[in-house]
Each structure stands twice: as structure tokens, then as C-alpha cells.
Short mmCIF file of C-alpha atoms and ligand atoms in Angstrom, two decimals:
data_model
loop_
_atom_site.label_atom_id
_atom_site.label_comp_id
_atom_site.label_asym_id
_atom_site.label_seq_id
_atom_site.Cartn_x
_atom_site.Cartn_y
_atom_site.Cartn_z
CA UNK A 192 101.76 128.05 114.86
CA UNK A 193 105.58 129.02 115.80
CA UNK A 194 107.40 131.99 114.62
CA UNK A 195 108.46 131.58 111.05
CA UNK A 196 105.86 129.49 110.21
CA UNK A 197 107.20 127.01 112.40
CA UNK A 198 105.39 123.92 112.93
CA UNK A 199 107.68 121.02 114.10
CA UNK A 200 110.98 121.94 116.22
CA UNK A 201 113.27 119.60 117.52
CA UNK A 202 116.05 121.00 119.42
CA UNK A 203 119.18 119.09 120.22
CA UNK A 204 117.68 115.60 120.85
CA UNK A 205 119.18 112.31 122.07
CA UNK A 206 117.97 109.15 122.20
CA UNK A 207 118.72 105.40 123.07
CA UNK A 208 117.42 102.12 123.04
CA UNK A 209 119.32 99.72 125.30
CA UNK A 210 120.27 97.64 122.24
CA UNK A 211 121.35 100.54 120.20
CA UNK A 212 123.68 103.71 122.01
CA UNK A 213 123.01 107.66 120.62
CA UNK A 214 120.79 106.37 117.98
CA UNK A 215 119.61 109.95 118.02
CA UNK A 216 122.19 111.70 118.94
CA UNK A 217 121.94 115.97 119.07
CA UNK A 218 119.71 115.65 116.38
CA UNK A 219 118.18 119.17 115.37
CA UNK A 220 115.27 120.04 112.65
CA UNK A 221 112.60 122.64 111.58
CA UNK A 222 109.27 121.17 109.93
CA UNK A 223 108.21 124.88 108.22
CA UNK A 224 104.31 125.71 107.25
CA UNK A 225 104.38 124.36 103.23
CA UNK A 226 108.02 121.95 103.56
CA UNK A 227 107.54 118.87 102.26
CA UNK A 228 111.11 116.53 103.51
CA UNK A 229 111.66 112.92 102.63
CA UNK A 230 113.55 111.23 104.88
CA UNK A 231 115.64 108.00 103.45
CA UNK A 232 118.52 105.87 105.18
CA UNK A 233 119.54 102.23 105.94
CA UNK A 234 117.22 100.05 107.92
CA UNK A 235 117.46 101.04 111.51
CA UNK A 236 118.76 104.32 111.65
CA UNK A 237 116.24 105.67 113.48
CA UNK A 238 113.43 107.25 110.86
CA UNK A 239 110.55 105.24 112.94
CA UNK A 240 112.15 106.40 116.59
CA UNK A 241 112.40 110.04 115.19
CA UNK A 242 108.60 109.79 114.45
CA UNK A 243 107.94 108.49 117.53
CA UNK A 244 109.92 111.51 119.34
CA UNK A 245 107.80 113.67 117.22
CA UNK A 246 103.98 112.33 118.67
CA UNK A 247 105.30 111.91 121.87
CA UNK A 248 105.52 108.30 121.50
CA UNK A 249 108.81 108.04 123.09
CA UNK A 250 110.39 110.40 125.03
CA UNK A 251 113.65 111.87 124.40
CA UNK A 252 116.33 111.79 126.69
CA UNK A 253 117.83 115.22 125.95
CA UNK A 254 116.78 117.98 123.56
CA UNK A 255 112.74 119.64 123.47
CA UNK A 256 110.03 118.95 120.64
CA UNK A 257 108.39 122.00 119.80
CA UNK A 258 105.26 121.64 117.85
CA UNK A 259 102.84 124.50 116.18
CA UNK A 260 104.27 127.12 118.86
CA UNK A 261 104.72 124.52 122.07
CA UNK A 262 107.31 123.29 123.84
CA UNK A 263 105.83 119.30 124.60
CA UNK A 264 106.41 117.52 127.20
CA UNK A 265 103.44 115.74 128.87
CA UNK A 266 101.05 112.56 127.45
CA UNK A 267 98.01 115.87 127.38
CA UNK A 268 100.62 118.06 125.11
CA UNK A 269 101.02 115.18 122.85
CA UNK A 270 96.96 114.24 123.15
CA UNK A 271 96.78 117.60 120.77
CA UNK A 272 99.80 116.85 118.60
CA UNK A 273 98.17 113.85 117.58
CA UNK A 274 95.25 115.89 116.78
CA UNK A 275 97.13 118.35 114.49
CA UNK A 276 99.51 115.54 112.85
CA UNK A 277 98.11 112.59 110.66
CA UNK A 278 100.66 109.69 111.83
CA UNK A 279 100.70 107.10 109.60
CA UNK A 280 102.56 103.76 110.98
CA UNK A 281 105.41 101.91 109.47
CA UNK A 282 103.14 98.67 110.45
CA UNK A 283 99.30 99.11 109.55
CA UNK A 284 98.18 96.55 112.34
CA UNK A 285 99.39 99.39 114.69
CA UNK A 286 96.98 101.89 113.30
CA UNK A 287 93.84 99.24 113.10
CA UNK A 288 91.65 98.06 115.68
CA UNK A 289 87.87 98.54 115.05
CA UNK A 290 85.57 95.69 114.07
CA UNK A 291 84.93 97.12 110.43
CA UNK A 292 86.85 99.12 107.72
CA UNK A 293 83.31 101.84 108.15
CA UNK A 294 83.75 101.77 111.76
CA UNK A 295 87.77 102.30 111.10
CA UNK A 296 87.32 105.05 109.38
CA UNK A 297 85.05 106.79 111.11
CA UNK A 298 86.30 106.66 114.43
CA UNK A 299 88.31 109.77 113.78
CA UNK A 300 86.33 111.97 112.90
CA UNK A 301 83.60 110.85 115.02
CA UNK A 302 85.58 111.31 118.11
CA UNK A 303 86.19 115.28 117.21
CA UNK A 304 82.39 115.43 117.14
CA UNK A 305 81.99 115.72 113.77
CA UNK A 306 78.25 115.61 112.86
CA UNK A 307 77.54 111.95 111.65
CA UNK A 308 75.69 113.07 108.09
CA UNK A 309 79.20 114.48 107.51
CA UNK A 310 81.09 112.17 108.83
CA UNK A 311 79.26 109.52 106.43
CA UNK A 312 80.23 111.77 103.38
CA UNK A 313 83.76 112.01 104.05
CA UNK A 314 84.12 108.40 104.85
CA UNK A 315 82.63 107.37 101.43
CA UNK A 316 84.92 109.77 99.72
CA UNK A 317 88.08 108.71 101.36
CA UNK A 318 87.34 105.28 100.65
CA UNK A 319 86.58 106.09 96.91
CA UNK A 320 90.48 107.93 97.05
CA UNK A 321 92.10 104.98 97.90
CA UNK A 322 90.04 102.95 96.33
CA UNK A 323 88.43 100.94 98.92
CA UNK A 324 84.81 101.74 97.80
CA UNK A 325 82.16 97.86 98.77
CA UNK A 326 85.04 97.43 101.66
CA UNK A 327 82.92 99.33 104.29
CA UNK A 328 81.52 96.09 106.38
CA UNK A 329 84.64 93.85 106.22
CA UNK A 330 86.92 93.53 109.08
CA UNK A 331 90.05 94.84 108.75
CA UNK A 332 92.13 91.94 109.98
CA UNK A 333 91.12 90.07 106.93
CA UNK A 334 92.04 92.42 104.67
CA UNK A 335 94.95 92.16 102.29
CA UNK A 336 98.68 93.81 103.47
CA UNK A 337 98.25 96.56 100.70
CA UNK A 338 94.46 96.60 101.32
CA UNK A 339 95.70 97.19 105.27
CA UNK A 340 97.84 100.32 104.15
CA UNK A 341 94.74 101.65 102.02
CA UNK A 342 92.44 101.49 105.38
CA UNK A 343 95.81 103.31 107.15
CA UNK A 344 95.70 106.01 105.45
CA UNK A 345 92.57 106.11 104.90
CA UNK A 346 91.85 106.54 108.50
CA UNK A 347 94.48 110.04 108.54
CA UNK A 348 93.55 111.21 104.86
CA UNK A 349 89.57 111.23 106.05
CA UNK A 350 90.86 114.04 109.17
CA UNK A 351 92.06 116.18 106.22
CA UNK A 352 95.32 116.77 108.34
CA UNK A 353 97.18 119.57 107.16
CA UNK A 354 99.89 117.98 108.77
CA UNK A 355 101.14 114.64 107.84
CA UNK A 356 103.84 111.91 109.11
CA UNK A 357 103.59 109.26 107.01
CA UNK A 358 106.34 106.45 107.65
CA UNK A 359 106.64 104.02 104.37
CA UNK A 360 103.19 104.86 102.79
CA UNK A 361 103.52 103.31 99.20
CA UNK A 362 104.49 99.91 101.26
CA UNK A 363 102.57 97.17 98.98
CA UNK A 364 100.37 99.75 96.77
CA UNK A 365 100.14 98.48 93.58
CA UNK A 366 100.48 101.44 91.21
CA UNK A 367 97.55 103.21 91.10
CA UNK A 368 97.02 103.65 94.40
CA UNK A 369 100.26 105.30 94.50
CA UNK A 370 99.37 107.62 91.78
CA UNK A 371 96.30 108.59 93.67
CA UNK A 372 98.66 109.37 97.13
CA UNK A 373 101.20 110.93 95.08
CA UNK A 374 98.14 113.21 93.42
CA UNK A 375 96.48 114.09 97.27
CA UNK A 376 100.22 114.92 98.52
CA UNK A 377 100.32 117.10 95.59
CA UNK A 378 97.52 119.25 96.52
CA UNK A 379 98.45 122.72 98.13
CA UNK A 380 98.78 123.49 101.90
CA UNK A 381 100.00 120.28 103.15
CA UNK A 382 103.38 120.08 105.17
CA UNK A 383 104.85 116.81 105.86
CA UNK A 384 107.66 114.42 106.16
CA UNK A 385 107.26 110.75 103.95
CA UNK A 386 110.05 108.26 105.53
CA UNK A 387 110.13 106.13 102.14
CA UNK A 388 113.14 103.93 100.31
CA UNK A 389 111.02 104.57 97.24
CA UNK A 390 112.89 107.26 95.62
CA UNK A 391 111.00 107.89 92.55
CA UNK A 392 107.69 108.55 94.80
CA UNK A 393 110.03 110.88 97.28
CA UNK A 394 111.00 112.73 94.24
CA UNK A 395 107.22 113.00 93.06
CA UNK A 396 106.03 114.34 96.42
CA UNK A 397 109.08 115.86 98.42
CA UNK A 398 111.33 119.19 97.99
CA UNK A 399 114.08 117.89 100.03
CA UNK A 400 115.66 114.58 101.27
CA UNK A 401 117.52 113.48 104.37
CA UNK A 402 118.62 110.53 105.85
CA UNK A 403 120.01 110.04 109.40
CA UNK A 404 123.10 109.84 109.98
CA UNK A 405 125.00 108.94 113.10
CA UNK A 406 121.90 109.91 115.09
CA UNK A 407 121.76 113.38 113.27
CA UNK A 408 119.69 114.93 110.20
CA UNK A 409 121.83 115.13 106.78
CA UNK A 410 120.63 116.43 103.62
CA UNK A 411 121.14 114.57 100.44
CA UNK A 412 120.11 115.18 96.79
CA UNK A 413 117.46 114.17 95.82
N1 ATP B 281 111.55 99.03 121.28
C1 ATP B 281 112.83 98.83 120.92
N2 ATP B 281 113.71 98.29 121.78
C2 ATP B 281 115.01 98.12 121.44
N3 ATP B 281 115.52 98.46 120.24
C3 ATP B 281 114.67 99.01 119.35
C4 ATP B 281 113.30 99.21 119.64
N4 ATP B 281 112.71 99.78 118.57
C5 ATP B 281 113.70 99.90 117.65
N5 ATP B 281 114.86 99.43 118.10
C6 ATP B 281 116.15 99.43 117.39
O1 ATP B 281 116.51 100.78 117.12
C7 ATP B 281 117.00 100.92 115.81
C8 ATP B 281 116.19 101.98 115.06
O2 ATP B 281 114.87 101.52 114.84
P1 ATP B 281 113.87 102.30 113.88
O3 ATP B 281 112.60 101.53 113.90
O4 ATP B 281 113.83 103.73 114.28
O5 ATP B 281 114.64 102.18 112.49
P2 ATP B 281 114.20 102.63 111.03
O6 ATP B 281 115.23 103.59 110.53
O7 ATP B 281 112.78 103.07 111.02
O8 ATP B 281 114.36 101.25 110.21
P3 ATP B 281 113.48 100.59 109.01
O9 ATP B 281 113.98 101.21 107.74
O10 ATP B 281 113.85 99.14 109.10
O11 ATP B 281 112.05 100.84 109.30
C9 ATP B 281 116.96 99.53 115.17
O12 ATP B 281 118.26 98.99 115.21
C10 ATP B 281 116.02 98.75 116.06
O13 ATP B 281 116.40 97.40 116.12
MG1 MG B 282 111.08 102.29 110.31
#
């Protein structure tokens, strides 16, 4: 961790697509140890790129990311950002590629070495949070587009990040589920930012709201 408690730091960062000039432009922020920010704005304003600036996705043109205490720069940097931070795409079909929603969802925590009798244990759980429970052997490509963003987050929520990015997570929940999300966000010692244009879920789950603006951070009320 930074000073302060400081867990994401962007400093002074610039970035452009060819299509779209200083769509970040000097933007600065502080993620602190127990902030929870919403981020809201017009389509295309940059919420995704920021994300992406954030795990190293995309690289900045100007400005430094500073994450838990580290200035990051290279692909191995990011290789342990992405271990820290549960990223949750905009686009589920991004974050899905094994042959079954078991498989999906254990390839996480597998990967970190987790013992497998564990592993099983905290697969069936997560599945029985978001409400996926007799999915396990289907492949995700035939699943539903709200059934997608279960098995999404599923596959962060079952890391137990206490660190979370999650770009448009309520996209095609039906209610429940988003009462469930809205209840696991709730619980303490998470940090995060939600990108959402749901307001009523931002204001369920998130202490302050921004939107970008101009390429930089502005807060709004909530
Ligand atoms: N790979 C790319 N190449 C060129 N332009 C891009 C690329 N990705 C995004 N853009 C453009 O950059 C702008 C910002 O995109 P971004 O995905 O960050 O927006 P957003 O705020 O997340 O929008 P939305 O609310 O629609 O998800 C958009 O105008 C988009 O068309
Ligand atoms: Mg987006």
C-alpha cells in the first residue's frame, strides 16, 4: 500500500485515440484504502479508457499510474495489478473464454495455486451469490447476456478482491441479482470504483460520484 492509504494514483495523465484528441487530458485521482467512487458521464467520455490506463491495458501518453505503493510502467508491473484489482469488463465476452462456466470460474483461483478442495468450495459459493447454482457444465457462449454478466463477475467476486473495477456491472441483471451485488459491495473493506449510468445502484453502493469531463475527473452530487 501507498502512503495515506493510497491504493490507486494517477498523476497528470493524457491520453488519445487517433479518432478522439486529449480524451484524457491531465487527468489526476486518488483511489484511498475504504473509497468507494462512482464514476457517470455521456457515452464516450472515456470511463472504459480510464480503466484501461488503470490495469495497464493502455498506456498513457503522459502522466504515471501509481498502484498500492508503485509507480507502473511495464506489462510485469501490471501482471500484479491485475492480481490485486478485480476488473470487471464493460463487454462480458472480453472476460470469458474457457469451455465451461466451472472451468470459468475456477481458472482464477486455480492459477494462484489455490488448493483445488478449496477452490471447489468457493466456486460453488460464488455461483450460489449470483445465482448461477446447475450452470457449472454449460458453456459460456451459450449463456444468456445477463447470465454472461453473472459468470463476469462471478469469475472476480470468487478472488475475493479487495479491490474492485467494475465497469457497468448491473448491465442486464434483472433485480435480484442486483440486490445481491449491491448487498456484497456493501460488505466492509472493499475499495472500488463502479462506472454505472444506473444512478439509484451508484447511490446504493458509492460515497462519491464523478464523471469525466473534458478528459479530467469532476465531482458531482450524487
Ligand atoms: N480502440 C479505439 N480506437 C479508437 N477510438 C476508440 C477506441 N476505443 C474507444 N475509442 C473512442 O474513445 C472514446 C472513449 O471510449 P470509452 O470506451 O472510454 O468511452 P466510455 O465513456 O466508456 O463510453 P460508454 O459509456 O459508451 O461505455 C469513444 O469516443 C470511442 O469511440
Ligand atoms: Mg465504457
Amino acid at each position: 500500500m501507498g502512503k495515506n492509504n493510497t491504493l490507486i494514483n494517477l498523476s497528470n495523465i493524457s491520453f488519445s485515440y487517433p479518432s478522439k484528441m486529449n480524451l484524457l487530458n491531465d487527468l489526476s485521482f486518488t483511489l484511498r484504502l475504504g473509497d468507494r467512487v462512482g464514476i457517470i458521464g455521456p457515452n464516450g467520455c472515456g470511463k472504459t479508457t480510464l480503466f484501461y490506463v488503470i490495469m495497464g491495458l493502455i498506456q498513457p501518453y503522459e502522466g504515471h499510474v501509481e498502484i498500492c505503493g508503485k509507480i507502473r510502467v511495464e506489462e510485469a508491473d501490471f501482471r500484479e495489478v491485475r492480481e490485486k484489482i478485480g476488473f470487471l469488463f464493460q463487454n462480458s465476452d472480453d472476460q470469458l473464454f474457457c469451455p465451461s462456466v466451472r472451468e470459468e470460474v475456477s481458472f482464477g483461483p486455480l492459477n494462484f495455486g489455490i488448493d483445488r478442495e478449496e477452490v471447489k468450495k468457493a466456486v460453488k459459493e460464488t455461483l450460489r451469490d449470483v445465482d448461477l447454482e446447475g450452470f457449472e457444465v454449460r458453456p459460456p457462449y451459450d449463456l444468456s447476456g445477463g447470465e454472461k454478466r453473472k459468470l463476469a463477475l462471478a469469475t472476480i467476486l470468487v478472488l475475493k478482491p479487495k479491490i474492485l473495477l467494475l465497469d457497468e456491472p448491473t448491465i442486464g441483471l434483472d433485480e435480484e441479482t442486483v440486490e445481491k451485488i449491491i448487498e456484497i459491495l456493501n460488505e466492509p473493506d472493499l475499495s472500488y470504483i463502479i462506472i454505472s449510468q444506473n444512478r439509484e445502484f451508484l447511490k446504493r453502493t458509492t460515497d462519491i460520484l464523478y464523471t469525466i469531463n473534458n478528459g479530467e475527473m469532476k465531482e458531482m452530487n450524487i
